[in-house]
Amino acid sequence: AQSVTQPDIHITVSEGASLELRCNYSYGATPYLFWYVQSPGQGLQLLLKYFSGDTLVQGIKGFEAEFKRSQSSFNLRKPSVHWSDAAEYFCAVGAGGTYKYIFGTGTRLKVLA
Amino acid sequence: DAGVIQSPRHEVTEMGQEVTLRCKPISGHNSLFWYRQTMMRGLELLIYFNNNVPIDDSGMPEDRFSAKMPNASFSTLKIQPSEPRDSAVYFCASSLSSGSSYNEQFFGPGTRLTVL
């Protein structure tokens, strides 16, 4: 069965530091992979997605993610974190029908000034 | 663009009462989704509409939950009767679906439901 694992429940980084959020998936075929961000009191917003092609994908707000098939991973990165990046981040895999996601449990990011 | 609009933003009710959550999708979008988010179960898809027709309601937890989409600009999610375990944040999302690939879903701000 498809699944998504985000091993880190909470991460704290200092403003200006680099960031990497981990995501591992289990899926039989080539997956559709997504990262969403949820700011406090808001709905989810798509940061980036991977369907095929270049395994390094660029998203909004300076985020990027790398698909590594051999490691079943799709980690999210940002070279320099801003205080406004404090939010919860969800990794998701497309689970069929071009509309259904399986979401990870999320990683809550705290940014220290 | 106003985005996906949900009302109310917060709802507190007593067990046994009927609760109706409302959603206005982004104009021109043909797909609408209702999700529930809880600490225990994370984010779950409850129901998916395409062109106002329910396509997948496999996530609806039980008969106490019902959803309608009478037109392209309005949808409701109703819980009757409500129970404390229904307490959660309910999100509505919409997308312009081509049917051939995943399309970005735009989420509303959610309704935080508390059932006492």
Short mmCIF file of C-alpha atoms in Angstrom, two decimals:
data_model
loop_
_atom_site.label_atom_id
_atom_site.label_comp_id
_atom_site.label_asym_id
_atom_site.label_seq_id
_atom_site.Cartn_x
_atom_site.Cartn_y
_atom_site.Cartn_z
CA ALA A 1 0.00 0.00 0.00
CA GLN A 2 1.11 3.54 -0.65
CA SER A 3 2.40 5.51 2.29
CA VAL A 4 4.33 8.66 3.10
CA THR A 5 6.63 9.06 6.08
CA GLN A 6 7.92 12.33 7.45
CA PRO A 7 10.32 11.26 10.20
CA ASP A 8 10.67 14.67 11.82
CA ILE A 9 7.64 15.97 13.68
CA HIS A 10 9.33 19.22 14.72
CA ILE A 11 12.38 21.02 13.36
CA THR A 12 13.90 24.24 14.68
CA VAL A 13 16.39 26.27 12.67
CA SER A 14 17.86 29.72 12.98
CA GLU A 15 16.93 32.37 10.46
CA GLY A 16 19.42 32.30 7.59
CA ALA A 17 20.35 28.67 8.15
CA SER A 18 19.76 25.98 5.56
CA LEU A 19 16.82 23.61 5.83
CA GLU A 20 16.11 20.06 4.78
CA LEU A 21 12.83 18.32 5.52
CA ARG A 22 12.73 14.59 4.96
CA CYS A 23 10.08 12.61 3.14
CA ASN A 24 10.05 8.92 2.31
CA TYR A 25 7.35 7.25 0.28
CA SER A 26 6.21 3.78 -0.56
CA TYR A 27 4.67 3.37 -3.99
CA GLY A 28 4.80 0.64 -6.60
CA ALA A 29 5.14 2.76 -9.72
CA THR A 30 6.72 6.10 -10.52
CA PRO A 31 5.10 8.37 -7.99
CA TYR A 32 3.62 11.80 -8.30
CA LEU A 33 5.11 13.70 -5.37
CA PHE A 34 4.17 16.98 -3.77
CA TRP A 35 5.13 19.33 -0.97
CA TYR A 36 2.48 21.55 0.61
CA VAL A 37 2.88 24.21 3.29
CA GLN A 38 0.27 25.16 5.88
CA SER A 39 0.72 28.46 7.65
CA PRO A 40 -1.06 28.93 10.98
CA GLY A 41 -4.79 29.26 10.51
CA GLN A 42 -4.53 28.76 6.77
CA GLY A 43 -5.19 26.05 4.26
CA LEU A 44 -2.50 24.14 2.43
CA GLN A 45 -0.56 25.74 -0.39
CA LEU A 46 1.37 23.83 -3.03
CA LEU A 47 5.12 24.48 -2.90
CA LEU A 48 6.25 22.16 -5.67
CA LYS A 49 5.53 18.89 -7.41
CA TYR A 50 7.37 16.11 -9.22
CA PHE A 51 5.82 14.08 -11.99
CA SER A 52 8.76 13.07 -14.19
CA GLY A 53 11.94 14.35 -15.79
CA ASP A 54 14.55 16.35 -13.90
CA THR A 55 14.76 14.96 -10.40
CA LEU A 56 15.53 18.37 -8.90
CA VAL A 57 12.42 20.51 -8.92
CA GLN A 58 12.11 24.16 -8.05
CA GLY A 59 9.13 25.58 -6.27
CA ILE A 60 7.80 28.80 -4.89
CA LYS A 61 9.32 30.78 -2.02
CA GLY A 62 12.84 29.56 -2.84
CA PHE A 63 12.18 25.90 -2.05
CA GLU A 64 13.46 22.94 -4.02
CA ALA A 65 13.14 19.18 -3.68
CA GLU A 66 15.06 16.24 -5.04
CA PHE A 67 13.52 12.95 -6.06
CA LYS A 68 15.77 9.98 -5.33
CA ARG A 69 14.24 6.76 -6.55
CA SER A 70 16.93 4.56 -5.00
CA GLN A 71 16.17 5.99 -1.57
CA SER A 72 12.41 6.42 -2.08
CA SER A 73 12.87 9.97 -0.90
CA PHE A 74 11.67 13.44 -1.86
CA ASN A 75 13.37 15.80 0.55
CA LEU A 76 12.56 19.50 0.63
CA ARG A 77 15.38 22.03 0.90
CA LYS A 78 15.92 25.74 1.23
CA PRO A 79 19.37 27.33 1.38
CA SER A 80 18.44 30.19 3.72
CA VAL A 81 15.35 30.13 5.90
CA HIS A 82 13.31 33.23 6.62
CA TRP A 83 11.17 33.79 9.70
CA SER A 84 8.09 33.70 7.49
CA ASP A 85 8.85 30.09 6.59
CA ALA A 86 7.65 28.96 10.02
CA ALA A 87 4.74 26.66 9.20
CA GLU A 88 3.83 23.02 8.87
CA TYR A 89 5.04 21.17 5.80
CA PHE A 90 3.33 18.17 4.28
CA CYS A 91 4.74 15.72 1.81
CA ALA A 92 2.19 13.86 -0.31
CA VAL A 93 2.10 11.16 -2.94
CA GLY A 94 -0.51 10.87 -5.62
CA ALA A 95 -2.62 7.83 -4.83
CA GLY A 96 -4.59 7.39 -8.01
CA GLY A 97 -7.34 8.93 -10.03
CA THR A 98 -5.37 12.16 -10.60
CA TYR A 99 -6.95 13.66 -7.53
CA LYS A 100 -6.28 11.54 -4.46
CA TYR A 101 -3.31 12.26 -2.20
CA ILE A 102 -1.79 10.37 0.66
CA PHE A 103 -0.36 12.97 2.98
CA GLY A 104 2.43 12.54 5.47
CA THR A 105 1.86 13.52 9.08
CA GLY A 106 3.65 16.81 8.60
CA THR A 107 6.78 18.53 9.94
CA ARG A 108 6.35 21.66 11.99
CA LEU A 109 9.11 24.17 11.35
CA LYS A 110 10.09 26.75 13.91
CA VAL A 111 12.45 29.56 12.94
CA LEU A 112 14.55 31.31 15.56
CA ALA A 113 15.36 34.98 15.06
CA ASP B 1 -9.09 36.24 -6.88
CA ALA B 2 -10.84 35.57 -3.59
CA GLY B 3 -9.64 32.00 -3.29
CA VAL B 4 -11.70 29.22 -1.75
CA ILE B 5 -14.12 30.61 0.81
CA GLN B 6 -15.32 28.58 3.77
CA SER B 7 -17.83 29.44 6.45
CA PRO B 8 -18.00 29.48 9.31
CA ARG B 9 -14.33 29.64 10.31
CA HIS B 10 -15.12 28.31 13.76
CA GLU B 11 -18.08 26.29 14.97
CA VAL B 12 -18.78 25.10 18.48
CA THR B 13 -21.78 22.89 18.96
CA GLU B 14 -23.17 20.32 21.32
CA MET B 15 -23.31 16.62 20.70
CA GLY B 16 -26.39 15.63 18.75
CA GLN B 17 -26.77 18.91 16.93
CA GLU B 18 -26.70 19.30 13.17
CA VAL B 19 -23.67 21.06 11.71
CA THR B 20 -23.44 22.50 8.22
CA LEU B 21 -20.15 23.64 6.73
CA ARG B 22 -20.13 25.72 3.58
CA CYS B 23 -17.69 26.18 0.73
CA LYS B 24 -17.44 28.42 -2.29
CA PRO B 25 -14.80 27.16 -4.71
CA ILE B 26 -12.70 29.31 -6.98
CA SER B 27 -14.71 30.46 -9.95
CA GLY B 28 -14.09 28.29 -13.01
CA HIS B 29 -12.82 25.29 -11.07
CA ASN B 30 -14.63 22.05 -11.83
CA SER B 31 -13.41 19.87 -8.97
CA LEU B 32 -14.16 20.23 -5.29
CA PHE B 33 -12.80 18.31 -2.33
CA TRP B 34 -13.67 18.07 1.36
CA TYR B 35 -10.91 17.07 3.75
CA ARG B 36 -10.75 16.50 7.48
CA GLN B 37 -7.62 17.15 9.52
CA THR B 38 -7.06 15.70 12.99
CA MET B 39 -4.01 15.11 15.11
CA MET B 40 -4.64 11.37 15.17
CA ARG B 41 -5.40 10.72 11.50
CA GLY B 42 -3.79 13.65 9.73
CA LEU B 43 -5.37 14.95 6.54
CA GLU B 44 -8.02 12.71 5.00
CA LEU B 45 -10.06 13.12 1.85
CA LEU B 46 -13.76 12.81 2.63
CA ILE B 47 -15.39 13.35 -0.74
CA TYR B 48 -14.53 14.52 -4.25
CA PHE B 49 -16.91 16.20 -6.69
CA ASN B 50 -16.27 16.71 -10.38
CA ASN B 51 -18.63 18.96 -12.33
CA ASN B 52 -20.93 18.98 -9.28
CA VAL B 53 -21.23 15.17 -9.25
CA PRO B 54 -19.85 13.13 -6.35
CA ILE B 55 -17.16 10.89 -7.78
CA ASP B 56 -15.52 9.43 -4.70
CA ASP B 57 -17.16 9.42 -1.29
CA SER B 58 -15.19 6.50 0.08
CA GLY B 59 -13.69 8.72 2.75
CA MET B 60 -16.98 9.76 4.28
CA PRO B 61 -16.81 8.18 7.72
CA GLU B 62 -20.41 7.15 8.17
CA ASP B 63 -24.00 7.95 7.34
CA ARG B 64 -24.01 10.89 9.70
CA PHE B 65 -21.93 12.74 7.11
CA SER B 66 -23.38 14.00 3.86
CA ALA B 67 -22.18 16.42 1.21
CA LYS B 68 -23.92 18.21 -1.59
CA MET B 69 -22.90 20.40 -4.47
CA PRO B 70 -26.07 21.95 -5.91
CA ASN B 71 -24.15 24.16 -8.33
CA ALA B 72 -20.63 24.98 -9.43
CA SER B 73 -20.19 27.71 -6.87
CA PHE B 74 -21.41 26.13 -3.66
CA SER B 75 -21.02 23.00 -1.60
CA THR B 76 -22.05 21.90 1.88
CA LEU B 77 -20.83 19.25 4.27
CA LYS B 78 -23.40 18.26 6.87
CA ILE B 79 -22.98 16.23 10.02
CA GLN B 80 -26.18 15.04 11.67
CA PRO B 81 -26.07 14.20 14.50
CA SER B 82 -22.66 15.49 15.50
CA GLU B 83 -20.43 13.66 17.99
CA PRO B 84 -17.35 14.80 19.93
CA ARG B 85 -15.12 12.62 17.75
CA ASP B 86 -16.11 14.77 14.77
CA SER B 87 -14.08 17.63 16.23
CA ALA B 88 -11.50 18.53 13.61
CA VAL B 89 -10.55 21.12 11.02
CA TYR B 90 -12.50 20.65 7.81
CA PHE B 91 -10.96 21.94 4.60
CA CYS B 92 -12.54 22.55 1.26
CA ALA B 93 -10.32 22.63 -1.82
CA SER B 94 -10.95 23.18 -5.49
CA SER B 95 -9.06 22.62 -8.71
CA LEU B 96 -9.39 22.88 -12.46
CA SER B 97 -9.17 19.24 -13.40
CA SER B 98 -8.14 18.10 -16.85
CA GLY B 99 -8.60 14.45 -15.91
CA SER B 100 -5.24 13.47 -17.32
CA SER B 101 -2.90 14.55 -14.59
CA TYR B 102 -2.76 15.84 -11.08
CA ASN B 103 -3.81 19.46 -10.89
CA GLU B 104 -3.03 21.80 -8.05
CA GLN B 105 -5.68 21.85 -5.38
CA PHE B 106 -6.33 25.23 -3.79
CA PHE B 107 -7.35 24.97 -0.17
CA GLY B 108 -9.63 27.21 1.82
CA PRO B 109 -8.71 28.39 5.32
CA GLY B 110 -10.72 25.63 6.97
CA THR B 111 -13.52 25.40 9.52
CA ARG B 112 -12.49 24.42 13.02
CA LEU B 113 -15.33 22.33 14.46
CA THR B 114 -15.62 21.58 18.14
CA VAL B 115 -18.36 19.24 19.31
CA LEU B 116 -18.90 19.31 23.06
#
